[in-house]
Amino acid sequence: SSGINAEWPLRPGVFAGFLILMEGVGALMGMMTAPGGAMRPDDDWFDNLVKPSWNPPNWVFGPVWTLLYFMIALSAFKVYRKIGFSQALPWMVFFIQITLNFAWPLIFFVGHQLLGGLIDILLMLVFIILNISVFIPVEKSAGLLLLPYLAWVTFATYLNYTLWRLNPDASTSHLCYIFSDNVFLCNN
């Protein structure tokens, strides 16, 4: 061994960037897609859905996602410390699963698409598993940090599926097309 540290320099700005991405965009999506938020000013659609008895209370989601987003940011930073941005595959998988994560509330809450949300979250689940599998060889702890996220999204997938099954007509009355430049075209 040459004694040279194989890790990239500790760059607090990079960690702050991952944290802002995860916590900032996550919080923004939460505020925008919450009832009374910018994209749902008078929307009681979710409140009117038939829910299973095991549906968590609304107050649970904020703290859970805050912790998960911190762990996702830390996971990404640990991988960055090992490889920087020198390998495309881990970062492509990471950013695809994060994009799917941030798209879900738009599809589900704004678009009122239970099936669309289910398709998105199933893809997200696949990409979280892929993300873990490409992070572990780089930095084992980075992959392990994503396991609670995988567990929560697995639960959320089953909840989304159950809501879709309990509310077969809930998606048909409101259809939104989401364009890449954040323009929404909706029909009632």
Short mmCIF file of C-alpha atoms in Angstrom, two decimals:
data_model
loop_
_atom_site.label_atom_id
_atom_site.label_comp_id
_atom_site.label_asym_id
_atom_site.label_seq_id
_atom_site.Cartn_x
_atom_site.Cartn_y
_atom_site.Cartn_z
CA SER A 1 0.00 0.00 0.00
CA SER A 2 1.30 3.42 -0.93
CA GLY A 3 -0.37 5.12 2.03
CA ILE A 4 -2.19 7.51 -0.28
CA ASN A 5 -5.78 8.22 0.70
CA ALA A 6 -7.95 6.87 -2.10
CA GLU A 7 -10.85 9.11 -1.13
CA TRP A 8 -11.60 12.41 -2.76
CA PRO A 9 -11.09 15.44 -0.52
CA LEU A 10 -13.70 16.15 2.10
CA ARG A 11 -15.73 18.86 0.45
CA PRO A 12 -18.47 20.19 2.73
CA GLY A 13 -19.91 22.09 -0.23
CA VAL A 14 -20.55 18.83 -2.08
CA PHE A 15 -22.32 17.35 0.94
CA ALA A 16 -24.32 20.59 1.27
CA GLY A 17 -25.26 20.27 -2.40
CA PHE A 18 -26.57 16.73 -1.93
CA LEU A 19 -28.38 17.83 1.23
CA ILE A 20 -29.98 20.81 -0.51
CA LEU A 21 -30.97 18.60 -3.43
CA MET A 22 -32.62 16.01 -1.22
CA GLU A 23 -34.03 18.06 1.65
CA GLY A 24 -34.67 21.25 -0.33
CA VAL A 25 -36.34 19.72 -3.36
CA GLY A 26 -38.11 17.19 -1.14
CA ALA A 27 -39.51 19.95 1.07
CA LEU A 28 -40.45 22.04 -1.96
CA MET A 29 -42.29 19.11 -3.53
CA GLY A 30 -44.05 18.47 -0.23
CA MET A 31 -45.17 22.08 0.13
CA MET A 32 -46.26 22.37 -3.49
CA THR A 33 -48.20 19.11 -3.58
CA ALA A 34 -49.73 19.20 -0.09
CA PRO A 35 -53.40 20.12 0.27
CA GLY A 36 -53.55 23.89 0.02
CA GLY A 37 -50.11 23.95 -1.64
CA ALA A 38 -49.32 25.86 -4.81
CA MET A 39 -50.35 22.97 -7.06
CA ARG A 40 -53.36 21.88 -4.94
CA PRO A 41 -54.94 25.08 -3.58
CA ASP A 42 -58.50 23.72 -3.16
CA ASP A 43 -57.86 20.01 -3.51
CA ASP A 44 -59.49 17.50 -1.18
CA TRP A 45 -59.10 14.58 -3.60
CA PHE A 46 -56.75 12.58 -1.36
CA ASP A 47 -58.88 13.18 1.74
CA ASN A 48 -61.87 11.70 -0.08
CA LEU A 49 -60.13 8.46 -1.12
CA VAL A 50 -61.08 5.22 0.60
CA LYS A 51 -58.02 4.27 2.67
CA PRO A 52 -56.97 1.06 4.39
CA SER A 53 -57.05 0.96 8.19
CA TRP A 54 -53.24 0.80 8.24
CA ASN A 55 -52.78 4.06 6.27
CA PRO A 56 -50.36 6.17 8.37
CA PRO A 57 -51.54 9.55 9.68
CA ASN A 58 -50.43 12.50 7.54
CA TRP A 59 -48.04 13.82 10.22
CA VAL A 60 -45.80 10.73 9.84
CA PHE A 61 -44.70 11.49 6.29
CA GLY A 62 -42.77 14.73 6.93
CA PRO A 63 -40.42 13.36 9.62
CA VAL A 64 -39.92 10.06 7.77
CA TRP A 65 -39.01 11.76 4.48
CA THR A 66 -36.77 14.30 6.25
CA LEU A 67 -34.74 11.46 7.77
CA LEU A 68 -34.73 9.41 4.56
CA TYR A 69 -33.63 12.37 2.44
CA PHE A 70 -30.76 13.03 4.87
CA MET A 71 -29.68 9.38 4.60
CA ILE A 72 -29.92 9.50 0.78
CA ALA A 73 -27.79 12.66 0.72
CA LEU A 74 -25.21 11.08 3.06
CA SER A 75 -25.17 7.92 0.93
CA ALA A 76 -24.50 9.93 -2.24
CA PHE A 77 -21.78 11.92 -0.49
CA LYS A 78 -20.04 8.74 0.66
CA VAL A 79 -19.97 7.51 -2.95
CA TYR A 80 -18.73 10.90 -4.10
CA ARG A 81 -15.90 10.68 -1.54
CA LYS A 82 -14.80 7.38 -3.14
CA ILE A 83 -15.21 8.07 -6.88
CA GLY A 84 -16.14 11.70 -7.33
CA PHE A 85 -18.24 11.86 -10.46
CA SER A 86 -15.73 9.71 -12.39
CA GLN A 87 -18.08 6.73 -12.93
CA ALA A 88 -21.31 7.33 -14.83
CA LEU A 89 -23.37 4.27 -13.84
CA PRO A 90 -23.77 4.90 -10.08
CA TRP A 91 -24.76 8.51 -10.72
CA MET A 92 -27.14 7.72 -13.58
CA VAL A 93 -28.97 5.17 -11.42
CA PHE A 94 -28.98 7.57 -8.44
CA PHE A 95 -30.39 10.50 -10.41
CA ILE A 96 -32.99 8.35 -12.18
CA GLN A 97 -34.35 7.04 -8.88
CA ILE A 98 -34.35 10.55 -7.39
CA THR A 99 -36.20 11.90 -10.43
CA LEU A 100 -38.78 9.13 -10.05
CA ASN A 101 -39.03 10.01 -6.35
CA PHE A 102 -39.67 13.70 -7.03
CA ALA A 103 -42.11 12.88 -9.88
CA TRP A 104 -44.33 10.67 -7.73
CA PRO A 105 -46.17 13.42 -5.78
CA LEU A 106 -46.80 15.30 -9.02
CA ILE A 107 -48.31 12.23 -10.67
CA PHE A 108 -50.19 11.03 -7.58
CA PHE A 109 -51.34 14.18 -5.76
CA VAL A 110 -51.44 16.78 -8.54
CA GLY A 111 -52.38 14.50 -11.42
CA HIS A 112 -54.72 12.37 -9.28
CA GLN A 113 -53.31 9.30 -11.00
CA LEU A 114 -53.34 6.29 -8.68
CA LEU A 115 -52.24 3.91 -11.44
CA GLY A 116 -49.69 6.40 -12.78
CA GLY A 117 -48.33 6.81 -9.26
CA LEU A 118 -48.15 3.04 -8.89
CA ILE A 119 -46.21 2.69 -12.15
CA ASP A 120 -43.82 5.46 -11.06
CA ILE A 121 -43.27 4.01 -7.60
CA LEU A 122 -42.70 0.49 -9.00
CA LEU A 123 -40.02 1.91 -11.29
CA MET A 124 -38.60 3.84 -8.33
CA LEU A 125 -38.44 0.63 -6.31
CA VAL A 126 -36.50 -1.09 -9.11
CA PHE A 127 -34.09 1.84 -9.35
CA ILE A 128 -33.59 1.99 -5.56
CA ILE A 129 -32.57 -1.68 -5.66
CA LEU A 130 -30.26 -0.94 -8.59
CA ASN A 131 -28.92 2.10 -6.73
CA ILE A 132 -28.08 -0.03 -3.70
CA SER A 133 -26.44 -2.62 -5.96
CA VAL A 134 -24.20 -0.05 -7.69
CA PHE A 135 -23.36 1.86 -4.48
CA ILE A 136 -22.34 -1.15 -2.35
CA PRO A 137 -19.27 -2.06 -4.46
CA VAL A 138 -18.11 1.57 -4.26
CA GLU A 139 -18.83 2.12 -0.55
CA LYS A 140 -20.73 -0.54 1.39
CA SER A 141 -22.09 1.88 3.99
CA ALA A 142 -23.54 4.07 1.21
CA GLY A 143 -25.62 1.17 -0.06
CA LEU A 144 -26.68 0.19 3.45
CA LEU A 145 -27.84 3.76 4.14
CA LEU A 146 -30.42 3.27 1.38
CA LEU A 147 -32.04 0.19 3.00
CA PRO A 148 -34.51 2.19 5.17
CA TYR A 149 -35.48 4.12 2.01
CA LEU A 150 -36.06 0.81 0.22
CA ALA A 151 -38.19 -0.42 3.14
CA TRP A 152 -40.30 2.76 3.24
CA VAL A 153 -40.84 2.83 -0.52
CA THR A 154 -41.77 -0.86 -0.45
CA PHE A 155 -44.43 0.02 2.13
CA ALA A 156 -45.49 3.08 0.11
CA THR A 157 -45.76 0.92 -3.02
CA TYR A 158 -48.14 -1.45 -1.26
CA LEU A 159 -50.11 1.53 0.06
CA ASN A 160 -50.32 3.05 -3.44
CA TYR A 161 -51.44 -0.32 -4.83
CA THR A 162 -54.08 -0.66 -2.10
CA LEU A 163 -55.40 2.86 -2.72
CA TRP A 164 -55.63 2.08 -6.44
CA ARG A 165 -57.57 -1.13 -5.73
CA LEU A 166 -59.90 0.55 -3.18
CA ASN A 167 -60.60 3.54 -5.45
CA PRO A 168 -61.04 2.20 -8.99
CA ASP A 169 -62.76 5.35 -10.28
CA ALA A 170 -60.59 7.94 -8.51
CA SER A 171 -58.17 8.46 -11.41
CA THR A 172 -60.63 8.76 -14.26
CA SER A 173 -62.10 12.15 -13.41
CA HIS A 174 -58.88 14.14 -13.53
CA LEU A 175 -56.12 13.72 -16.08
CA CYS A 176 -52.95 15.80 -16.16
CA TYR A 177 -50.11 15.72 -18.63
CA ILE A 178 -46.85 16.84 -17.07
CA PHE A 179 -44.36 18.37 -19.48
CA SER A 180 -40.63 18.67 -18.84
CA ASP A 181 -40.79 22.44 -18.44
CA ASN A 182 -43.19 22.11 -15.45
CA VAL A 183 -46.27 22.97 -17.52
CA PHE A 184 -49.37 21.01 -16.57
CA LEU A 185 -52.30 20.46 -18.90
CA CYS A 186 -55.26 19.12 -16.96
CA ASN A 187 -58.78 18.05 -17.90
CA ASN A 188 -61.59 17.58 -15.42
#
